[in-house]
CSV table of C-alpha atoms (C1' of nucleotides) in Angstrom, one decimal:
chain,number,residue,atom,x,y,z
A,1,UNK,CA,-11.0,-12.9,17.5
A,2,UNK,CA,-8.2,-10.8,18.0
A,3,UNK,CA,-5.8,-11.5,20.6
A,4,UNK,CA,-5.8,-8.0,22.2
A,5,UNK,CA,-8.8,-8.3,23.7
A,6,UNK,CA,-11.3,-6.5,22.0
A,7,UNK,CA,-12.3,-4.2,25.2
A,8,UNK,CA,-16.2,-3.1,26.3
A,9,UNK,CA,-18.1,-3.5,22.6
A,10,UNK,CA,-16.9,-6.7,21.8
A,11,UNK,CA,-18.0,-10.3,20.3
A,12,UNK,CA,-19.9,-7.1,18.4
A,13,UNK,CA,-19.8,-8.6,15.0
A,14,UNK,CA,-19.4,-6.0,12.2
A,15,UNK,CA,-22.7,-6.6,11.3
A,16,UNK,CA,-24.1,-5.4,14.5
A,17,UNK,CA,-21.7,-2.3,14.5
A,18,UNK,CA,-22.8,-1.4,10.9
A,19,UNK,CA,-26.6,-1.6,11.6
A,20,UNK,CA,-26.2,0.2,14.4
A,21,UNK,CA,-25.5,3.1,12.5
A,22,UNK,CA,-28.6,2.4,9.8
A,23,UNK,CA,-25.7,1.7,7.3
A,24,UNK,CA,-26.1,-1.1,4.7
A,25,UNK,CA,-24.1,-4.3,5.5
A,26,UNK,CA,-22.3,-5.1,2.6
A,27,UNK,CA,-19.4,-7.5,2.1
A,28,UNK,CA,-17.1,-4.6,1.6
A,29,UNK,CA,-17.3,-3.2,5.3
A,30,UNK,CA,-17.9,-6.5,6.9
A,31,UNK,CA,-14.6,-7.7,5.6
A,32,UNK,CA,-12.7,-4.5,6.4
A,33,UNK,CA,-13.7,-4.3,10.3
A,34,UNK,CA,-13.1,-7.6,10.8
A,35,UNK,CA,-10.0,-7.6,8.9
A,36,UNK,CA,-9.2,-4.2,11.3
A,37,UNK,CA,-10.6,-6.8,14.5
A,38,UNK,CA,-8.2,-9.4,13.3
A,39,UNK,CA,-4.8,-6.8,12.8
A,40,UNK,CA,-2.8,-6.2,15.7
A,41,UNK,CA,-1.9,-2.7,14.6
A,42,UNK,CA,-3.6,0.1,13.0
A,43,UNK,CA,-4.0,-0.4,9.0
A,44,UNK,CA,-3.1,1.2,6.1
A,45,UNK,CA,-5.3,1.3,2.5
A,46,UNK,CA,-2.7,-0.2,1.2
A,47,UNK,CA,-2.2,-3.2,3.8
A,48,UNK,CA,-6.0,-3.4,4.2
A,49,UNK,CA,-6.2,-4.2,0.1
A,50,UNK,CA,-3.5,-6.8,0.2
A,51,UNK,CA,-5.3,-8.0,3.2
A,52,UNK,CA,-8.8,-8.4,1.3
A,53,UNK,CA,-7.4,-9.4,-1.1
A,54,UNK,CA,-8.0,-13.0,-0.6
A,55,UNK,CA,-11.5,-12.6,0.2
A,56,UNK,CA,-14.1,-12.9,-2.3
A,57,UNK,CA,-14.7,-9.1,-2.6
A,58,UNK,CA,-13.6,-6.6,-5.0
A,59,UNK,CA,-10.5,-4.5,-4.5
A,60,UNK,CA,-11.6,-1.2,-5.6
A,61,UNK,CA,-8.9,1.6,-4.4
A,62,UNK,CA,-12.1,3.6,-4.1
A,63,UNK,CA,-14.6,1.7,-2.6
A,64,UNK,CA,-12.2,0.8,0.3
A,65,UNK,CA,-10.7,4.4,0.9
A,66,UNK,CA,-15.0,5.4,1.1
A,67,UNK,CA,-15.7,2.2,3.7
A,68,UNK,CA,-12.5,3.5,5.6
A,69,UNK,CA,-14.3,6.8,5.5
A,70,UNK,CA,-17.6,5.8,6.7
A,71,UNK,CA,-16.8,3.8,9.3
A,72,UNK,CA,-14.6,7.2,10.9
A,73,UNK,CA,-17.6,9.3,10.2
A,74,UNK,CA,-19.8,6.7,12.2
A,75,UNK,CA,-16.9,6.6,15.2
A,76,UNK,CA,-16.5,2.6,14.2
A,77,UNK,CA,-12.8,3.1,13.1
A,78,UNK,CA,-10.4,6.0,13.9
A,79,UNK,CA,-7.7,7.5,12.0
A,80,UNK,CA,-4.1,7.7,12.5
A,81,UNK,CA,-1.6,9.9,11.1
A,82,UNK,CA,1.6,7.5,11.8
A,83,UNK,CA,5.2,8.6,10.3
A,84,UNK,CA,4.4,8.2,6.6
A,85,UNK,CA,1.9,10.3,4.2
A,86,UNK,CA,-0.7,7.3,4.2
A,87,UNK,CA,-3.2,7.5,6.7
A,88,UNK,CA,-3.7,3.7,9.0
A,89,UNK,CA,-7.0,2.8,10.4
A,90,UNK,CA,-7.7,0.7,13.4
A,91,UNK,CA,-11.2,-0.4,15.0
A,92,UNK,CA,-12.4,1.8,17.8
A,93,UNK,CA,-12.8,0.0,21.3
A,94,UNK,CA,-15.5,1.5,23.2
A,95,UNK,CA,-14.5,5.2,25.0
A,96,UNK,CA,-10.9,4.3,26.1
A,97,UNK,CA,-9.6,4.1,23.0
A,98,UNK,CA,-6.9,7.3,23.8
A,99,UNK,CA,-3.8,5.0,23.6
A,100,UNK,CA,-0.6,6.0,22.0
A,101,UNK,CA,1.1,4.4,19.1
A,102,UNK,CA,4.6,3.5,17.7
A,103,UNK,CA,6.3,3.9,14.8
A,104,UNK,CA,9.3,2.4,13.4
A,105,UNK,CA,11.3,3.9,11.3
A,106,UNK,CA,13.2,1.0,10.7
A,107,UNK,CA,10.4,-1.1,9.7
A,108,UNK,CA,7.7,1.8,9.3
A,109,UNK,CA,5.1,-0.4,11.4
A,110,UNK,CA,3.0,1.5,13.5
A,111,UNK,CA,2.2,-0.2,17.2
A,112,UNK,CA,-0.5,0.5,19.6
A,113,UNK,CA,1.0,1.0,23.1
A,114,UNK,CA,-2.4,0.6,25.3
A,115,UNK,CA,-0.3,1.3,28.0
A,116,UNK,CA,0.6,4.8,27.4
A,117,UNK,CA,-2.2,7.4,27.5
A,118,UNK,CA,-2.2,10.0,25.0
A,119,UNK,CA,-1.8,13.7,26.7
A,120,UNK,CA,-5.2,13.6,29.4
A,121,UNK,CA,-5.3,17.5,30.4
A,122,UNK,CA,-2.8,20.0,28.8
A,123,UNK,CA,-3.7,23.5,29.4
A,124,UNK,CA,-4.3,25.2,26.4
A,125,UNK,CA,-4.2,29.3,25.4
A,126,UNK,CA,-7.9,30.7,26.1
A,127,UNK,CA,-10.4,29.9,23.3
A,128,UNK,CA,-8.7,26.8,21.9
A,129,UNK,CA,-11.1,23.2,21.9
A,130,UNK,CA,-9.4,19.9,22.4
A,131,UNK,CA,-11.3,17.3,20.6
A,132,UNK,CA,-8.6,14.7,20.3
A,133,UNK,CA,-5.1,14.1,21.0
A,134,UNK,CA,-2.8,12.2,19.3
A,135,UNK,CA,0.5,10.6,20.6
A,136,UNK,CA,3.1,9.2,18.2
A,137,UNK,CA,6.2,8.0,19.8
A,138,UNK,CA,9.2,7.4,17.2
A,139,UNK,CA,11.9,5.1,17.0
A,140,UNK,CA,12.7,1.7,16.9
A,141,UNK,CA,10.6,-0.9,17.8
A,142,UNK,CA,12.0,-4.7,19.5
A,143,UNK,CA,12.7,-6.4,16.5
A,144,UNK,CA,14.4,-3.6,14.3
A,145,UNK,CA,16.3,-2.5,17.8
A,146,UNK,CA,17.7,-6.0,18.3
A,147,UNK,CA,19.1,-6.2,14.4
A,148,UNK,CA,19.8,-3.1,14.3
A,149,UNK,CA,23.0,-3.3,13.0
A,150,UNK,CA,21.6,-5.6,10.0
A,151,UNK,CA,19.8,-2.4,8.1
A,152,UNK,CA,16.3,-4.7,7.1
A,153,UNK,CA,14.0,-3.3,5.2
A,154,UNK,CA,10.0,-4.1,5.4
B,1,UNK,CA,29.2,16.4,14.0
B,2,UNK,CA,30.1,19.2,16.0
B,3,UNK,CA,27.3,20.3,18.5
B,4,UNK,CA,24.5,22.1,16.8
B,5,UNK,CA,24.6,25.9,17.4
B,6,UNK,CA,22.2,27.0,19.7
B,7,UNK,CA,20.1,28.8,17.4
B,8,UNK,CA,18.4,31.7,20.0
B,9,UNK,CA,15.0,32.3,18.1
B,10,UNK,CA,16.0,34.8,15.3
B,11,UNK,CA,20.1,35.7,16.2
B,12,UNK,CA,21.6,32.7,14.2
B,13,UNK,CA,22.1,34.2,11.0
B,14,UNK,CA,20.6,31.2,8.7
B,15,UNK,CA,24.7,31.5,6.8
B,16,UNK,CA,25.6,30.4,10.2
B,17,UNK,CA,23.8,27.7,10.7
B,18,UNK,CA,24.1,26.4,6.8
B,19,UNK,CA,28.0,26.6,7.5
B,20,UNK,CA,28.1,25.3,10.4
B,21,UNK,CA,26.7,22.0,8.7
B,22,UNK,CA,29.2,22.0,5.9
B,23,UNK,CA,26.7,22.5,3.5
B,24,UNK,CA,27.0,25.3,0.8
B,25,UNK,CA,25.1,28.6,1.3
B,26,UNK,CA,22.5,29.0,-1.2
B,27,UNK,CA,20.2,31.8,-2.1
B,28,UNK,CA,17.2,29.1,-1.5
B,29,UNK,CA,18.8,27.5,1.9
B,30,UNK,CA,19.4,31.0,3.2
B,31,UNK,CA,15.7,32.4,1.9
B,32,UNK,CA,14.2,28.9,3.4
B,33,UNK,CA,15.7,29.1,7.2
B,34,UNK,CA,14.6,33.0,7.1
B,35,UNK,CA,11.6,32.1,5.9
B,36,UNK,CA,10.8,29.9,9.0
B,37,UNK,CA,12.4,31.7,11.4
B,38,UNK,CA,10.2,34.4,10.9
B,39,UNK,CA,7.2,32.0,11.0
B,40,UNK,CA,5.1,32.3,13.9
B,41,UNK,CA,3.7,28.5,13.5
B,42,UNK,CA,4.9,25.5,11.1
B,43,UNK,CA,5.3,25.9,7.2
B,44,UNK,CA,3.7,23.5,4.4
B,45,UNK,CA,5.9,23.3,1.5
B,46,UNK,CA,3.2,24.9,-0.3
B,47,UNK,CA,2.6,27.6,2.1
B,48,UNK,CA,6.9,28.0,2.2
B,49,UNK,CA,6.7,28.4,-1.8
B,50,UNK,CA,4.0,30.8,-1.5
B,51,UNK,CA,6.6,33.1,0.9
B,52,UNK,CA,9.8,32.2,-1.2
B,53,UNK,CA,7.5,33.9,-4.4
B,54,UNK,CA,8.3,37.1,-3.4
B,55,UNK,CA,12.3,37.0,-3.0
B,56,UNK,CA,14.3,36.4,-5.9
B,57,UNK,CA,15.1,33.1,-5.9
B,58,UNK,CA,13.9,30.6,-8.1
B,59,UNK,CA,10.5,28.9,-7.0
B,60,UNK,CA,10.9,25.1,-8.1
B,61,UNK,CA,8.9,22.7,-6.2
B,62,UNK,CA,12.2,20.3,-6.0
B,63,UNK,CA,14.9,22.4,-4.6
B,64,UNK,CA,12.5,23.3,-2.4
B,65,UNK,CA,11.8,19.7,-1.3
B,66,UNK,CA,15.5,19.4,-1.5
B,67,UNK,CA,16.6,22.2,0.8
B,68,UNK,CA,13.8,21.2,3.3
B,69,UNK,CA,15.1,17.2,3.1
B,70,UNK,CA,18.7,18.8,3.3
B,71,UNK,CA,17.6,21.1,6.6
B,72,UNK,CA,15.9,18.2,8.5
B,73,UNK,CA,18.7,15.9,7.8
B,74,UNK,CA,21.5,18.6,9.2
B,75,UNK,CA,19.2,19.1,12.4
B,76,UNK,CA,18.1,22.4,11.4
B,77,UNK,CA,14.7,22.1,10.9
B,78,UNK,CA,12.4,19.6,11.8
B,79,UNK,CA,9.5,17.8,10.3
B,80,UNK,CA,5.5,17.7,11.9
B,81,UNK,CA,3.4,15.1,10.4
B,82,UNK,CA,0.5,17.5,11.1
B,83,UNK,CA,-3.5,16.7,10.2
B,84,UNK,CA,-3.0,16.4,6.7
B,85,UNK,CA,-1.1,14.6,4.3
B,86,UNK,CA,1.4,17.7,4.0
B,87,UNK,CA,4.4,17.3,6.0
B,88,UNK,CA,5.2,21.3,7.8
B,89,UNK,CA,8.7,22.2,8.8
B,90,UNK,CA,9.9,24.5,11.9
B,91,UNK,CA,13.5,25.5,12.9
B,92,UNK,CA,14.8,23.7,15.6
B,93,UNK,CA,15.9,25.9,19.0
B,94,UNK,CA,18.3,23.7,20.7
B,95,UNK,CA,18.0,20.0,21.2
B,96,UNK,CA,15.6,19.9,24.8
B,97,UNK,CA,12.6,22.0,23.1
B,98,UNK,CA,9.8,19.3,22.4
B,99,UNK,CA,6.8,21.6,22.2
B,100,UNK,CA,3.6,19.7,21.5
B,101,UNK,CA,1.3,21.2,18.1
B,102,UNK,CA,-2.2,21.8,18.1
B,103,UNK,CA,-4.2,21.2,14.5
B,104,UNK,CA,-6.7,23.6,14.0
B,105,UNK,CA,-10.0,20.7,12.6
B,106,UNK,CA,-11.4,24.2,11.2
B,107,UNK,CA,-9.4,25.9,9.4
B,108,UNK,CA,-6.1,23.4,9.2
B,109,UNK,CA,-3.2,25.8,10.6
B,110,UNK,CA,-0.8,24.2,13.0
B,111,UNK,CA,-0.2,26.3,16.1
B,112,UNK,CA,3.3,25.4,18.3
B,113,UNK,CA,1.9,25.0,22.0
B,114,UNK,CA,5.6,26.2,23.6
B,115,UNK,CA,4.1,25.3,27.0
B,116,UNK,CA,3.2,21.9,26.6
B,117,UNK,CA,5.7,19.2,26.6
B,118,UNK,CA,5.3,16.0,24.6
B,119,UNK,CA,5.3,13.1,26.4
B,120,UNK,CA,8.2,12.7,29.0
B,121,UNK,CA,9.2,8.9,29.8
B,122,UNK,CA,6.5,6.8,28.8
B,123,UNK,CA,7.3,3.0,29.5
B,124,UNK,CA,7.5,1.3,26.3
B,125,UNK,CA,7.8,-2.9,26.1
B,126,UNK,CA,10.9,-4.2,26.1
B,127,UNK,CA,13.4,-3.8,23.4
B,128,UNK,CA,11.6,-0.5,22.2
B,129,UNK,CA,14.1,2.2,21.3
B,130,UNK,CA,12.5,5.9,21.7
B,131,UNK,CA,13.9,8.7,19.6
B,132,UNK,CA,11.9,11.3,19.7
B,133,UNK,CA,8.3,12.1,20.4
B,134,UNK,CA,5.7,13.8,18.5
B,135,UNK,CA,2.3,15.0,20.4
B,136,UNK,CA,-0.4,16.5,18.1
B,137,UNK,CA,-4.0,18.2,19.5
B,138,UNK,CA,-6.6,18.7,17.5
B,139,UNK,CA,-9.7,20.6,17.9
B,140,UNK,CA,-10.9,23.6,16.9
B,141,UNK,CA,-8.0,27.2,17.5
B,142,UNK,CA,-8.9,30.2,19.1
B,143,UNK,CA,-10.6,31.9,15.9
B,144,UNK,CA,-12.1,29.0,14.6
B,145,UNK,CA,-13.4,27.9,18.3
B,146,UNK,CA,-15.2,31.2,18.9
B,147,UNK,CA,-16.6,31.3,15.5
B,148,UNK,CA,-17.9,28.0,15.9
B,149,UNK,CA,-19.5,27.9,19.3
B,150,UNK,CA,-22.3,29.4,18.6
B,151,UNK,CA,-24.1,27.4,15.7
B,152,UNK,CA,-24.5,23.3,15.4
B,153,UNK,CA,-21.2,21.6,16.0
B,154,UNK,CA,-20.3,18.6,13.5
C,1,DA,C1',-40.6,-14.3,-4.4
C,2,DC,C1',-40.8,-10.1,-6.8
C,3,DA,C1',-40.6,-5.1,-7.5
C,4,DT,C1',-38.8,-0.9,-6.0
C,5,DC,C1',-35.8,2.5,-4.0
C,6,DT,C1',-31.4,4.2,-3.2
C,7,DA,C1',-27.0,3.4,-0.7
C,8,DA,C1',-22.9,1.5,-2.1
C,9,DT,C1',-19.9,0.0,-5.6
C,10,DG,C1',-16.6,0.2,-9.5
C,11,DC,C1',-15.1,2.5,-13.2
C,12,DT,C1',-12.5,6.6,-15.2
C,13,DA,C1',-10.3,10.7,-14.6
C,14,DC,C1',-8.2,13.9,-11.8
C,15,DA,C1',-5.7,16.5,-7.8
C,16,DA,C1',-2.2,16.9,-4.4
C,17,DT,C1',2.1,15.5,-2.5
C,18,DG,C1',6.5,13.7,-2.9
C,19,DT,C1',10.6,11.4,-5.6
C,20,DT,C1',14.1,10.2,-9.3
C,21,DG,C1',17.4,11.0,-13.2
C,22,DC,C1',20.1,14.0,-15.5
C,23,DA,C1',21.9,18.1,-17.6
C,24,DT,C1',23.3,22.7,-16.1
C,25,DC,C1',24.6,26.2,-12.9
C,26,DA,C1',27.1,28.4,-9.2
C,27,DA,C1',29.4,28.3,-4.3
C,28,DA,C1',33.7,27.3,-2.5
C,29,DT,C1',38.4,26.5,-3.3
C,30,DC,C1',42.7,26.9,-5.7
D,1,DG,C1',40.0,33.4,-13.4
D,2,DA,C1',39.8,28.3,-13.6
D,3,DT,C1',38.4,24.1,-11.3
D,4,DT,C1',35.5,21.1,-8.6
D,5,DT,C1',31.5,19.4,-7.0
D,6,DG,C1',27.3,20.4,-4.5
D,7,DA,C1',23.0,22.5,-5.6
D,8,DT,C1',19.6,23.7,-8.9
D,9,DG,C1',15.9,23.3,-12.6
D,10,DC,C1',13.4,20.6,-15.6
D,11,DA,C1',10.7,16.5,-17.0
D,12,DA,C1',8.9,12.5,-15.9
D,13,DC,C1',7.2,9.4,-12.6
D,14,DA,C1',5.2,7.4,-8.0
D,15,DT,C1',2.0,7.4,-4.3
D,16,DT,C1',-2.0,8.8,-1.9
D,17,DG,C1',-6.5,10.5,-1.9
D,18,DT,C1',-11.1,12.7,-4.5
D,19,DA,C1',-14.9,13.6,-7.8
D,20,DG,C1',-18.4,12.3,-11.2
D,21,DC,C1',-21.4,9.0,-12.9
D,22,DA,C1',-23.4,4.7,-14.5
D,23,DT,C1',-24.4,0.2,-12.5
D,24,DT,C1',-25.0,-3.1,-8.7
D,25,DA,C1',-27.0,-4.9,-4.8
D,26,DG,C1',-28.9,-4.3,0.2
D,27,DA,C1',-33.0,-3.2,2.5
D,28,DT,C1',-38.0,-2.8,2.3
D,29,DG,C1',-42.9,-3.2,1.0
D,30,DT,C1',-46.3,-6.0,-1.4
DNA sequence: ACATCTAATGCTACAATGTTGCATCAAATC
DNA sequence: GATTTGATGCAACATTGTAGCATTAGATGT
């Protein structure tokens, strides 16, 4: 289990979060939430293969990038733009799950700050819908700060 | 670096800010800045080429990407990571303007919200350096919103 | 346990976005 | 006008994400 505690739907195993959308359980999307449970920041395709990679399922570029996809379409997982082009992906914990994130742009990880709420109430021009609001704070995060100096790459 | 010249919205002639850099001024630097200046909202490289076909400079996707890379780097313009995998580009008006950007879900276009502020002094753990701070709404834009309302939403 | 039905997978091929190397051109300077 | 060097234009490549389609395997009924 993840050290962050995994807020209000929790000790929900993948299984349970899968049925519960009447989606097949299959190895592919077990593996993927709980390898999302497990990270401690949001994950990218890329990450998330090397990650399942040591597990007994297939790697298909495809097959992950259409799990990913389900599980945002069924509100499991959400998305996240970050610095870079890729997309990262982190499990959805219950309905206060409007947190902030970090990037580095020493390191280019991307960090959850639960701490920070995104934007709660901004007053928009007449007509416009807010569905979701995304924070992305940039800069460098404890690690990269301290050695700055020393120019690491990931 | 000198201080940037405080670009007020259309007066710096786009020669004056390219000089003011050191950098040389180009028929594709100069076209570019006008370009975004006159923008009302956030360019795509795509959507900047599709302007740029007009005037007579060249139209090559990598001195585009180039001038943009150059522009961001100087301080002129700055990058928006936007909804989708396209980064957009806006000229910068002084350093003290963070404008949030709202992402239209509907029909994609990237709208500056002048009036709202991106996040002011968030706490951040220890050791975390912020640089700058990029707050992105999305939902559905005026047009889109009124269009919308009335039939099944998603 | 077996048969069946179809969602999910795993290919291949493709599209969109962005980058690198290098020869050539042209903006600034002399 | 000649020189110098930054900027350009082209080709080739890298990364990220999609589409089509045959096959596999999860769920269900018998």
């Amino acid at each position: 289990m993840p050290l962050h505690a995994p807020a209000a739907t929790t000790a929900a195993s993948a299984r349970e979060l899968i049925a519960a959308q009447g989606g097949r359980v299959t190895r592919t999307r077990v593996a993927v939430i709980e390898a999302l449970q497990r990270s401690a920041h949001p994950l990218s395709h890329d990450e998330l293969g090397a990650v399942l990679d040591g597990a007994d399922i297939a790697h298909d570029r495809v097959t992950l990038y259409r799990a990913l996809d389900w599980l945002v379409e069924q509100g499991i997982a959400q998305r996240i733009a970050g610095g870079e082009r890729a997309w990262r992906f982190e499990i959805r914990r219950g309905d206060d799950h409007r947190h902030a994130h970090f990037h580095c742009e020493r390191c280019g990880q991307i960090v959850c700050l639960e701490d920070v709420p995104t934007a709660s109430a901004p007053h928009l021009p007449a007509g416009f819908e807010l569905e979701r609001a995304e924070l992305v704070l940039h800069g460098a995060c404890a690690d990269c700060g301290r050695a700055a100096a020393k120019g690491s790459a990931r």
